[in-house]
Coordinates of N, CA and C in Angstrom, one line a residue:
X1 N -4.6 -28.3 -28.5 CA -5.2 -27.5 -27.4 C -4.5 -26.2 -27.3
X2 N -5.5 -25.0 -27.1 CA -4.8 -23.7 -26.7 C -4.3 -23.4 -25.4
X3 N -3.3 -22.8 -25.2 CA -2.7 -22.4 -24.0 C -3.5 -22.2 -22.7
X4 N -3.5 -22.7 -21.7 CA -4.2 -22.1 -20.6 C -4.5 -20.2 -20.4
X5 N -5.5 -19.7 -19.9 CA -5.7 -18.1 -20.1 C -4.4 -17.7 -18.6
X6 N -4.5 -16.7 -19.2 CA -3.6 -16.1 -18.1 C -4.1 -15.8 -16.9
X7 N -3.2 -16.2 -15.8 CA -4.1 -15.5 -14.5 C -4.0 -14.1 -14.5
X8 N -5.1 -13.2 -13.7 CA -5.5 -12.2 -13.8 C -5.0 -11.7 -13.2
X9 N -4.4 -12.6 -11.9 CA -3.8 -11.9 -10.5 C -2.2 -12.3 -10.6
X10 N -1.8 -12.6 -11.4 CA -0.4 -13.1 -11.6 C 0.6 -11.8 -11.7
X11 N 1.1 -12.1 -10.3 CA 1.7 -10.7 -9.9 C 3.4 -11.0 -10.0
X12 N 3.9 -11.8 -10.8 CA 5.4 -12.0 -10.7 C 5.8 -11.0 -11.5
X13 N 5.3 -9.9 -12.8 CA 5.6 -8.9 -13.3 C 6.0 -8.3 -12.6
X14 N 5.1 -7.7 -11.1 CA 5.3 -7.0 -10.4 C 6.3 -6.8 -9.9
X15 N 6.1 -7.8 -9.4 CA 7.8 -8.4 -8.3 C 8.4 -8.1 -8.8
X16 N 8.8 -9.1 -9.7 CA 10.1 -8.2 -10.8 C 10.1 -7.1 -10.9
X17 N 9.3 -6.2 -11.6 CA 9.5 -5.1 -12.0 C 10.0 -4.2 -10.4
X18 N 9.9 -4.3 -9.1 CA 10.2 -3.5 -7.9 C 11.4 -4.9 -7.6
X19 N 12.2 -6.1 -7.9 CA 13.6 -5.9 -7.6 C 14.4 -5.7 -8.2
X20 N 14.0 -5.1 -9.7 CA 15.0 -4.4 -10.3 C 14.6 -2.7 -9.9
X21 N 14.1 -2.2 -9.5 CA 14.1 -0.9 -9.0 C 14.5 -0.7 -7.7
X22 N 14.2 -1.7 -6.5 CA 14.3 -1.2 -5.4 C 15.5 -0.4 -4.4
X23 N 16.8 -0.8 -5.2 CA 18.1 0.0 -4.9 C 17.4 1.5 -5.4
X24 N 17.2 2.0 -6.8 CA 16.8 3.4 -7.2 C 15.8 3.5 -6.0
X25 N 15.1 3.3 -5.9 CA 13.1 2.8 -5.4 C 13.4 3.9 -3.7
X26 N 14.3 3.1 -3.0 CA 14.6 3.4 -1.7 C 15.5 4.7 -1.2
X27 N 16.3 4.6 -2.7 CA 17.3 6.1 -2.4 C 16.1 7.2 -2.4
X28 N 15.3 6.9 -3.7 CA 14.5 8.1 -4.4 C 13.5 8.9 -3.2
X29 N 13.1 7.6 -2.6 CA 11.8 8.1 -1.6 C 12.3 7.1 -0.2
X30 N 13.0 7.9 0.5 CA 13.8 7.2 1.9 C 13.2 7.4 3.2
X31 N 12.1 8.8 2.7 CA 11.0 8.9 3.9 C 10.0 9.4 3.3
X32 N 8.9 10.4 4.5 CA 7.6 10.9 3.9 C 7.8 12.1 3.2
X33 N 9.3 12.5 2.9 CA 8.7 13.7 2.1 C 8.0 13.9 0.8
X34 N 7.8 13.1 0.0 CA 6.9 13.1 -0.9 C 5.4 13.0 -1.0
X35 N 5.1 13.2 0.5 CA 3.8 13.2 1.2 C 3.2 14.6 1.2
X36 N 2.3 15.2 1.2 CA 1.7 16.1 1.5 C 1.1 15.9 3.1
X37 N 1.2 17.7 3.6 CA 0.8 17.7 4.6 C -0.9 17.0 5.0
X38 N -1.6 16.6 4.1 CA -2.5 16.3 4.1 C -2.8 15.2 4.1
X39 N -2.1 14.5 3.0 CA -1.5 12.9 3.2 C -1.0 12.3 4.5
X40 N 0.0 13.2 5.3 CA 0.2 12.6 6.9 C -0.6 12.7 7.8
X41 N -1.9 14.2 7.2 CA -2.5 14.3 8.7 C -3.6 12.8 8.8
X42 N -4.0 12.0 7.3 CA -4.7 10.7 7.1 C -3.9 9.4 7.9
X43 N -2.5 9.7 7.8 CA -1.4 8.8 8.0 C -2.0 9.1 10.3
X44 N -1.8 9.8 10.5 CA -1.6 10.5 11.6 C -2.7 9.8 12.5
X45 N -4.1 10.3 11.7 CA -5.3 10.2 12.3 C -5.7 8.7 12.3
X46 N -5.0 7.8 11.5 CA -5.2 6.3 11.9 C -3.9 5.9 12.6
X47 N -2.9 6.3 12.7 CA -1.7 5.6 13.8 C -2.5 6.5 15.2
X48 N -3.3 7.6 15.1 CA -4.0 7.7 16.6 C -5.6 7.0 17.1
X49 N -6.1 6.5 15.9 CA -6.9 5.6 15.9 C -6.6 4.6 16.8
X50 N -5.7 3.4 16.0 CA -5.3 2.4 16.6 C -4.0 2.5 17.8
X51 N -3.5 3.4 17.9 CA -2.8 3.5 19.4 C -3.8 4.0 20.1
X52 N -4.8 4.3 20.1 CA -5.7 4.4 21.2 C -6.9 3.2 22.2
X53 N -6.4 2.0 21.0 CA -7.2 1.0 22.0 C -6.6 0.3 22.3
X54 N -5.3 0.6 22.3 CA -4.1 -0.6 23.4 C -3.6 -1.4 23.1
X55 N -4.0 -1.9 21.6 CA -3.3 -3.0 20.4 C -2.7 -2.2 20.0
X56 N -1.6 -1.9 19.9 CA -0.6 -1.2 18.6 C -0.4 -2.4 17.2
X57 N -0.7 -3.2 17.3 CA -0.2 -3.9 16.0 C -0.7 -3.7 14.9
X58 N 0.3 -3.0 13.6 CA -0.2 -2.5 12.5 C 0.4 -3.6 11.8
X59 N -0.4 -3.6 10.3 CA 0.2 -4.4 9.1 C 0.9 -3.6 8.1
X60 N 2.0 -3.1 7.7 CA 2.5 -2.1 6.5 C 2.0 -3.2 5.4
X61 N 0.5 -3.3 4.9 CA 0.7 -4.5 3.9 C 1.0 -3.3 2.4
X62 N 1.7 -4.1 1.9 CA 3.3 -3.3 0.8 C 4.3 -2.4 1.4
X63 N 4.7 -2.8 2.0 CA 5.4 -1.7 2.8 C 6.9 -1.1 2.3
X64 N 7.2 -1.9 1.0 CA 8.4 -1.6 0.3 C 9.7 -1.5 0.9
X65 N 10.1 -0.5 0.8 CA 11.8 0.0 1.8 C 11.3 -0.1 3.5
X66 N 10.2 0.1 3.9 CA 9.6 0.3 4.8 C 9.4 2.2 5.1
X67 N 9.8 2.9 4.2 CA 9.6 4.2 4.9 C 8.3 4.6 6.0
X68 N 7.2 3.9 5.2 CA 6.1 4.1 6.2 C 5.8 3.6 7.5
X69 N 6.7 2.5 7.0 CA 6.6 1.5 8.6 C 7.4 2.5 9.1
X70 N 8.2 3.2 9.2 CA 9.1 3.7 10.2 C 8.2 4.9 10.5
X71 N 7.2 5.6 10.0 CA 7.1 6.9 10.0 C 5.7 5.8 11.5
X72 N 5.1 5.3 11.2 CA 4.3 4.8 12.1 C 4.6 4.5 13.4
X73 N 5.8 3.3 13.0 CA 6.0 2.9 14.3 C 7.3 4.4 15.3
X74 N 7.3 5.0 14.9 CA 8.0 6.7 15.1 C 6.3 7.2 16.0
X75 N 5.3 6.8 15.9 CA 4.1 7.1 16.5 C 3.6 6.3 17.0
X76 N 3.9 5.4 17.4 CA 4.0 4.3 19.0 C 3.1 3.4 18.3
X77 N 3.4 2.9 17.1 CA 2.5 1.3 16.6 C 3.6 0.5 16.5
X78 N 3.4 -0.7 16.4 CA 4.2 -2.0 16.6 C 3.7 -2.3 15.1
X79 N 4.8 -2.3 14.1 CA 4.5 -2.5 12.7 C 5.0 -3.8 12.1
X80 N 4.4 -4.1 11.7 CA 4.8 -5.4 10.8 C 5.0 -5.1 9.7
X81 N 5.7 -5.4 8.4 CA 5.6 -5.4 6.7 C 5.7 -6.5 6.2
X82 N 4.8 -6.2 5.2 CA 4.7 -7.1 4.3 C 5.0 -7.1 2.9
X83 N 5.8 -7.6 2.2 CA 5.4 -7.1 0.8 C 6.2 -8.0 -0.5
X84 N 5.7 -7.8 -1.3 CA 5.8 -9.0 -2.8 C 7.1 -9.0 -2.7
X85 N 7.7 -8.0 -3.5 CA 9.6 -8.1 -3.6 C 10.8 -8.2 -2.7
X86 N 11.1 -9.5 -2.9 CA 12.1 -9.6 -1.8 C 13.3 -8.9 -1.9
X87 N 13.3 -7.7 -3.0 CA 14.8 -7.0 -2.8 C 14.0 -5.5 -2.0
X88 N 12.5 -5.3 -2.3 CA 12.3 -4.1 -1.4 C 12.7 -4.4 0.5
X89 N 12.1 -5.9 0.7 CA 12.7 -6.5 1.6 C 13.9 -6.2 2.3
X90 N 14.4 -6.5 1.2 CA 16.3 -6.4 1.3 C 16.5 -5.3 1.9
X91 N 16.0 -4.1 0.9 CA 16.1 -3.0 1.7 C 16.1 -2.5 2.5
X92 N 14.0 -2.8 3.4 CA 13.8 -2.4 4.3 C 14.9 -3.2 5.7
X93 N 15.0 -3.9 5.7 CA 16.2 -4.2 6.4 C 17.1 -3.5 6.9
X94 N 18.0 -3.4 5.7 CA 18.9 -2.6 5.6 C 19.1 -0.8 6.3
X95 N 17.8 -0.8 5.8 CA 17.6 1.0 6.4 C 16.8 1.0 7.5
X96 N 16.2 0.4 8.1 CA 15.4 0.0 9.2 C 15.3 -1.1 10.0
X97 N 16.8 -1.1 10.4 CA 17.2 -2.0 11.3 C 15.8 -2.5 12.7
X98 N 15.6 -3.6 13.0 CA 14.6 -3.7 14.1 C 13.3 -4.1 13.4
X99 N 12.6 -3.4 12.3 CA 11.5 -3.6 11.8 C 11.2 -5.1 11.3
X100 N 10.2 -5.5 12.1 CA 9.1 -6.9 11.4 C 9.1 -6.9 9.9
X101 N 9.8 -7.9 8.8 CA 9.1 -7.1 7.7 C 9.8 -8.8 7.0
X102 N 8.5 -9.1 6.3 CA 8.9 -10.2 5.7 C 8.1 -10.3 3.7
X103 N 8.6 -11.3 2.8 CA 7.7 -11.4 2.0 C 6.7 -12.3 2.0
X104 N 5.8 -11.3 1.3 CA 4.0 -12.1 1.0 C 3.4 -11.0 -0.3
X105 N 2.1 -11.9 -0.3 CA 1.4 -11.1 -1.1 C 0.2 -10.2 -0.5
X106 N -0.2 -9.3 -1.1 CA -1.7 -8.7 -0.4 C -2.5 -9.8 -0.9
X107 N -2.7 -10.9 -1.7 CA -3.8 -12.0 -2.0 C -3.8 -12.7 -0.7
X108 N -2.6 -13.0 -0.3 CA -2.6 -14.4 1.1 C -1.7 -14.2 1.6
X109 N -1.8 -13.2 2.5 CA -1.0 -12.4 3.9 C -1.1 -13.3 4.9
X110 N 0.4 -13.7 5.1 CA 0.9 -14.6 6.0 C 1.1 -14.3 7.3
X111 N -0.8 -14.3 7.6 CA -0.7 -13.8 9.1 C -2.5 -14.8 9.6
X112 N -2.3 -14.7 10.4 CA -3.8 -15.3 11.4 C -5.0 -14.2 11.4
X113 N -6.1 -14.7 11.3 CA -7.1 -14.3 11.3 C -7.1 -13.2 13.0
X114 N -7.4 -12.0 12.7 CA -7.7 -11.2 13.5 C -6.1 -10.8 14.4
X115 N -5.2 -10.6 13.5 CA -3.5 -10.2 14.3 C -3.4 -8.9 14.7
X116 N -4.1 -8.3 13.9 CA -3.6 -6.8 13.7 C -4.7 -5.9 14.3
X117 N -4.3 -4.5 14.8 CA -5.5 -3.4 15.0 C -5.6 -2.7 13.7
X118 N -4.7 -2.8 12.9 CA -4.8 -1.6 11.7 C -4.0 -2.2 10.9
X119 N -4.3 -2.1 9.4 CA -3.7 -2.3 8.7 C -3.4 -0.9 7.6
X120 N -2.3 -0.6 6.9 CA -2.1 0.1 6.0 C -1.7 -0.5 4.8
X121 N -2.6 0.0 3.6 CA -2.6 -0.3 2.1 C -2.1 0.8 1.6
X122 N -0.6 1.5 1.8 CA -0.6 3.0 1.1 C 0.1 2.8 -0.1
X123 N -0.5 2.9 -1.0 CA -0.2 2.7 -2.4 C -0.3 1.5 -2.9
X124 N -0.6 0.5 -2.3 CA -0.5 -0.6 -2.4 C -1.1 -1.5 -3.2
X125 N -2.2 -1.4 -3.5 CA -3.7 -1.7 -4.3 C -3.1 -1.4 -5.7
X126 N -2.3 -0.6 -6.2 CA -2.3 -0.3 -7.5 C -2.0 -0.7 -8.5
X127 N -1.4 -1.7 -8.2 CA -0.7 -2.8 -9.6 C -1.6 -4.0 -9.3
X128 N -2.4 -4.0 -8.4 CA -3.6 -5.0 -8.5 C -4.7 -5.0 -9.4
X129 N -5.2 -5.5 -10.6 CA -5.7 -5.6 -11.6 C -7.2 -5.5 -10.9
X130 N -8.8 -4.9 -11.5 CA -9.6 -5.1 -10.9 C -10.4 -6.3 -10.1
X131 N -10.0 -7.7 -11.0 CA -10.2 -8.9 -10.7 C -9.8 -9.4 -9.5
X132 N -8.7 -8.5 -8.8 CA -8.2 -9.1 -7.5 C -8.0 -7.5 -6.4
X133 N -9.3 -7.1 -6.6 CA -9.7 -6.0 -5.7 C -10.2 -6.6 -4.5
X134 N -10.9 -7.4 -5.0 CA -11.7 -7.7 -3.8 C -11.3 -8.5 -2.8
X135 N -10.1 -9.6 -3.5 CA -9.3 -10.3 -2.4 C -8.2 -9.8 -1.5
X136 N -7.8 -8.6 -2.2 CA -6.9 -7.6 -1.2 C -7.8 -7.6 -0.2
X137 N -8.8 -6.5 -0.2 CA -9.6 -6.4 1.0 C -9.8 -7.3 1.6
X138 N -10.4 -8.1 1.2 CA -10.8 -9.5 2.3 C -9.6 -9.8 3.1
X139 N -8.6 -10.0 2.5 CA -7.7 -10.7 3.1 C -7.3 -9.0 4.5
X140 N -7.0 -8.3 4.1 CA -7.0 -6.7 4.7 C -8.2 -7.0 6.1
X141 N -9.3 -7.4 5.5 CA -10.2 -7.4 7.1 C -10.3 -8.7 7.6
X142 N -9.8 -9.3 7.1 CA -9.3 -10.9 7.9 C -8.7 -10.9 9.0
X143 N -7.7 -10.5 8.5 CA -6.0 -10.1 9.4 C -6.4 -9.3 10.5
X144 N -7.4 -8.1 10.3 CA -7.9 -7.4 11.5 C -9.4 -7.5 12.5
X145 N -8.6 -7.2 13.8 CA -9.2 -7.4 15.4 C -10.4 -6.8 14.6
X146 N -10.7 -7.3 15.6 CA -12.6 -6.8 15.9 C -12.1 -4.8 16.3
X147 N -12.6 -4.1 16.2 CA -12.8 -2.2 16.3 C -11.5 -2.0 15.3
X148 N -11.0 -2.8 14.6 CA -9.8 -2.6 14.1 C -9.6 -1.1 12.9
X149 N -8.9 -0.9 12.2 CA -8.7 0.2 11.3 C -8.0 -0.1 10.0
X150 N -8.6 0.5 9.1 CA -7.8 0.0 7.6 C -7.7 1.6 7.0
X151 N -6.5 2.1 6.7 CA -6.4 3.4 5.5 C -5.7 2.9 4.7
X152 N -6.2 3.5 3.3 CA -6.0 3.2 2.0 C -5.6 4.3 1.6
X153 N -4.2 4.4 0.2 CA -3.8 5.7 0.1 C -3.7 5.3 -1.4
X154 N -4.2 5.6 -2.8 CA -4.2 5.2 -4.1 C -4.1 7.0 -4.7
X155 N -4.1 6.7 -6.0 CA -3.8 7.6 -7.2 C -5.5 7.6 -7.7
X156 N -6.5 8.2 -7.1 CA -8.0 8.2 -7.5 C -8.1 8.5 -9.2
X157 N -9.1 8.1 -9.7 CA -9.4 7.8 -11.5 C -9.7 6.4 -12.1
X158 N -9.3 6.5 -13.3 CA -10.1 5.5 -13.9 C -9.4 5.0 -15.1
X159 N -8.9 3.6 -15.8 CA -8.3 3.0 -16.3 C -6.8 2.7 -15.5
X160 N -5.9 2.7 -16.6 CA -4.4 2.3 -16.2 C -3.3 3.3 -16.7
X161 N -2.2 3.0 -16.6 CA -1.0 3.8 -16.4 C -0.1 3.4 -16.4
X162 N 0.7 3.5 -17.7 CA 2.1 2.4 -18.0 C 3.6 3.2 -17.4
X163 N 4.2 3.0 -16.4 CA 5.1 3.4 -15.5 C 6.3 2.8 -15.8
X164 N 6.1 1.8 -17.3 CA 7.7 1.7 -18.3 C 8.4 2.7 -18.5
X165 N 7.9 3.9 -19.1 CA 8.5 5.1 -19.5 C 9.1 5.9 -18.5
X166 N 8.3 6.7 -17.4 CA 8.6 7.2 -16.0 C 9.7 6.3 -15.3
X167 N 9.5 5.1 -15.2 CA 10.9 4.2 -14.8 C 12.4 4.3 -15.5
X168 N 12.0 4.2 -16.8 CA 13.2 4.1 -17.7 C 14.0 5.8 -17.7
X169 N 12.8 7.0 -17.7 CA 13.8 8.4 -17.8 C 14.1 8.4 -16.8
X170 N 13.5 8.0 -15.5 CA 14.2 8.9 -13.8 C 15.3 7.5 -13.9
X171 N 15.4 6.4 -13.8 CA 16.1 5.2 -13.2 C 17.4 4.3 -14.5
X172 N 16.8 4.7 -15.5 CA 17.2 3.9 -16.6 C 16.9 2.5 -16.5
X173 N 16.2 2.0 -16.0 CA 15.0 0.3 -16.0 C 14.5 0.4 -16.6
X174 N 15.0 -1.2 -17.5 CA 14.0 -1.2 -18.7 C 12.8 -2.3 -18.0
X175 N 11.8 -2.0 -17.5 CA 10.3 -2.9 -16.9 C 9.4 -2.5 -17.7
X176 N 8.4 -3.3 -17.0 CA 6.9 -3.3 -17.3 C 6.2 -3.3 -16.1
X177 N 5.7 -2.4 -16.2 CA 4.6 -2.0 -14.9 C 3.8 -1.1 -14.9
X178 N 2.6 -1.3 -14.7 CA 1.1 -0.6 -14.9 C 0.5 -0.6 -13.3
X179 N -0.3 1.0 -13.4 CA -0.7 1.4 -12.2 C -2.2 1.7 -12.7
X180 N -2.7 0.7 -11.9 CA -4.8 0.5 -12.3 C -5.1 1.5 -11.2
X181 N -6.1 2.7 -12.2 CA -7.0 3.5 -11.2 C -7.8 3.3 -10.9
X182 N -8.5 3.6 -9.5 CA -9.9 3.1 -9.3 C -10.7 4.4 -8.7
X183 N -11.7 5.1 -8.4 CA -12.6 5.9 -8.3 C -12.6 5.9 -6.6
X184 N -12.9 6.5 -5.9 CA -13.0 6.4 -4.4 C -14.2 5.9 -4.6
X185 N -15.3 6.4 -5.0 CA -16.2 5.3 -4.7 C -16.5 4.0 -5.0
X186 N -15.6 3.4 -6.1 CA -15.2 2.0 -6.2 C -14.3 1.4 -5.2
X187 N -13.2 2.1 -4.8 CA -12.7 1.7 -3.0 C -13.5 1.4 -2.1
X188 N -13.9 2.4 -1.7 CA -15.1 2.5 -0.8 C -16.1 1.2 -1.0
X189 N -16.3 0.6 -2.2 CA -17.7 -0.2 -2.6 C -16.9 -1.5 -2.2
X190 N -15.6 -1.6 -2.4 CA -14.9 -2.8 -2.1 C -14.3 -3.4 -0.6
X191 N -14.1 -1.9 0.1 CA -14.5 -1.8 1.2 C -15.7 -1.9 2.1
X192 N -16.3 -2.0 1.6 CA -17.9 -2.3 2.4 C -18.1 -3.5 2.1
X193 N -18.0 -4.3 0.7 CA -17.8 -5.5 0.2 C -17.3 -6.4 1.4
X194 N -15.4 -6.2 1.5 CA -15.5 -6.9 2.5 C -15.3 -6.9 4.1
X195 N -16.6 -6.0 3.8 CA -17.3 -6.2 5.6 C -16.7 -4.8 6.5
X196 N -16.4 -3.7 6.0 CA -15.5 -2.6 6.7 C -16.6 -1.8 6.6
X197 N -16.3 -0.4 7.4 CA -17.3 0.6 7.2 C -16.3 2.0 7.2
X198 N -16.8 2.4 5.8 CA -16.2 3.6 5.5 C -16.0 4.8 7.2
X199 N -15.3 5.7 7.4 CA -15.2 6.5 8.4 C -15.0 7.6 7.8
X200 N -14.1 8.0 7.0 CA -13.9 9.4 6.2 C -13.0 9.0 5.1
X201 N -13.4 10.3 3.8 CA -12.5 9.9 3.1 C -11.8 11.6 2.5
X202 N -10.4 11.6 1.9 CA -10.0 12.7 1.8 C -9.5 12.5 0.4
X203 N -10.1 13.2 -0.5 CA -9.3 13.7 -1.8 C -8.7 15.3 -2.4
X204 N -7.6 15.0 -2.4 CA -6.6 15.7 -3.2 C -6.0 16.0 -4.0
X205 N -6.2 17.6 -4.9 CA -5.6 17.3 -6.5 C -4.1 17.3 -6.7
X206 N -4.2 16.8 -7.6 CA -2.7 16.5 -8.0 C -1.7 17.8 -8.0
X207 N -0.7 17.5 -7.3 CA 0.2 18.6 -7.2 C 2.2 18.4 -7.9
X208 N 2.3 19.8 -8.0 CA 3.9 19.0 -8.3 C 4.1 18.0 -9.9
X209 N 3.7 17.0 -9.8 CA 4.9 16.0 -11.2 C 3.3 15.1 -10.7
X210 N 2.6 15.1 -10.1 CA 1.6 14.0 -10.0 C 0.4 14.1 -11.2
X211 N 0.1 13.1 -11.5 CA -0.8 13.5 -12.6 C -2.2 12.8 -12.4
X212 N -2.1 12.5 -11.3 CA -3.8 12.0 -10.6 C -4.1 12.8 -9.2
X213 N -5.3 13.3 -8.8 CA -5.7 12.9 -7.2 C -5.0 12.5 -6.5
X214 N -4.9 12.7 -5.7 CA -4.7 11.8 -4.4 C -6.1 11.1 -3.6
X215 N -6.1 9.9 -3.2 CA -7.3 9.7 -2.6 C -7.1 8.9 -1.4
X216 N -7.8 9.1 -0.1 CA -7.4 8.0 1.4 C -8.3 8.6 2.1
X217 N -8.4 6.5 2.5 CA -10.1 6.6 2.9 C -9.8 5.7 4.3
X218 N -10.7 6.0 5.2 CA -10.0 5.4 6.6 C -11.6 4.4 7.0
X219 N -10.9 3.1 7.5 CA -12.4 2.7 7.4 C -12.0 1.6 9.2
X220 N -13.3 0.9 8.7 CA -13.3 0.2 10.6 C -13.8 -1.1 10.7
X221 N -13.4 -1.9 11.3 CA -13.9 -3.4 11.2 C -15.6 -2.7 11.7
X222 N -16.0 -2.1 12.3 CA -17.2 -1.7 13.1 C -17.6 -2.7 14.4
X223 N -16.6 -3.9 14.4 CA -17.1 -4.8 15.6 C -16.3 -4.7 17.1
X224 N -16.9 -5.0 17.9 CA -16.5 -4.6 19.4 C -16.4 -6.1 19.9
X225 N -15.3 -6.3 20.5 CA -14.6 -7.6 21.0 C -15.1 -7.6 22.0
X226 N -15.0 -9.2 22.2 CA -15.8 -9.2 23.9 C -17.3 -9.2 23.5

């Protein structure tokens, strides 16, 4: 008999590959400056989204060191993280004393149906292979309330991107890790998929050492509680 096929969504590469980085990972990028001013004003306009209907509860789903959780809850959300590697974990801890932040996966986010007003996917989607696009999302509008809010922040395009090399000259890590592009309008299609409605989306060309777009799309449960 031949070997069982590989799962598609078998993300222990991953993991590994971010707890041997996450010491480099956290010094490298400790806050938003690696953000464009245009990148925060997306970041901005959904932490005033969801602090405006009285739930502050966000999901950082990947939230890594937590830099983003902090830059959020810094704008009156009540942040939770989540994320695969228990040494990004470690970290966020460590540098963001007080912060919610535990490990999970974006496939089966260990949280209750309807927890959250908003969730953030910033960067997060991208080591997810296309086969398990669609369970991120789902699981993403699960977790969120009825008028709730989801921004997505990805590297817009098309195929993959081996981030062995990039790791090994900045860090000296020898990994394996690949970053899957997706199209904004394949976001968006996955997003409607499961059950969101697009609100606006913003793309930006690559600037600096970046060698893709920037793309972030802000979308809405569209349902009214009560």
């Amino acid at each position: 008999m031949g070997s069982a096929p590989a799962d598609p969504l078998d993300l222990h590469g991953v993991r590994r590959a971010y707890d041997i980085v996450a010491e480099d990972y956290a010094t490298f990028l400790p806050d938003t400056r690696a953000e464009s001013p245009l990148d925060l004003a997306m970041v901005d306009a959904f932490a005033a989204a969801v602090t405006s209907g009285g739930d502050t509860r966000v999901l950082d789903a990947g939230c890594g060191p937590g830099r983003m959780s902090r830059y959020l809850t810094n704008r009156g959300c009540l942040v939770y993280g989540v994320d695969l590697s228990p040494g990004m974990i470690v970290r966020a801890r460590r540098d963001h004393p007080g912060l919610m932040v535990t490990v999970g996966s974006l496939t089966a986010l260990p949280y209750p149906d309807g927890r959250f007003a908003g969730v953030l996917l910033w960067y997060s989607t991208i080591h997810t292979p296309p086969a398990g696009q669609a369970r991120v999302f789902a699981e993403a509008a699960r977790v969120l309330r009825p008028s709730g809010h989801l921004l997505v922040g990805f590297q817009a395009g098309e195929g993959t991107r081996d981030l062995s090399g990039p790791y090994r000259r900045r860090f000296g890590h020898e990994i394996r890790l690949e970053r899957h592009r997706y199209t904004v309008d394949q976001v968006a299609a996955e997003i409607e998929a499961a059950g969101l409605r697009e609100e606006c989306r913003l793309v930006r060309r690559a600037r600096g050492t970046e060698r893709d777009d920037q793309a972030f799309l802000l979308a809405t449960t569209g349902r009214v509680s009560g």
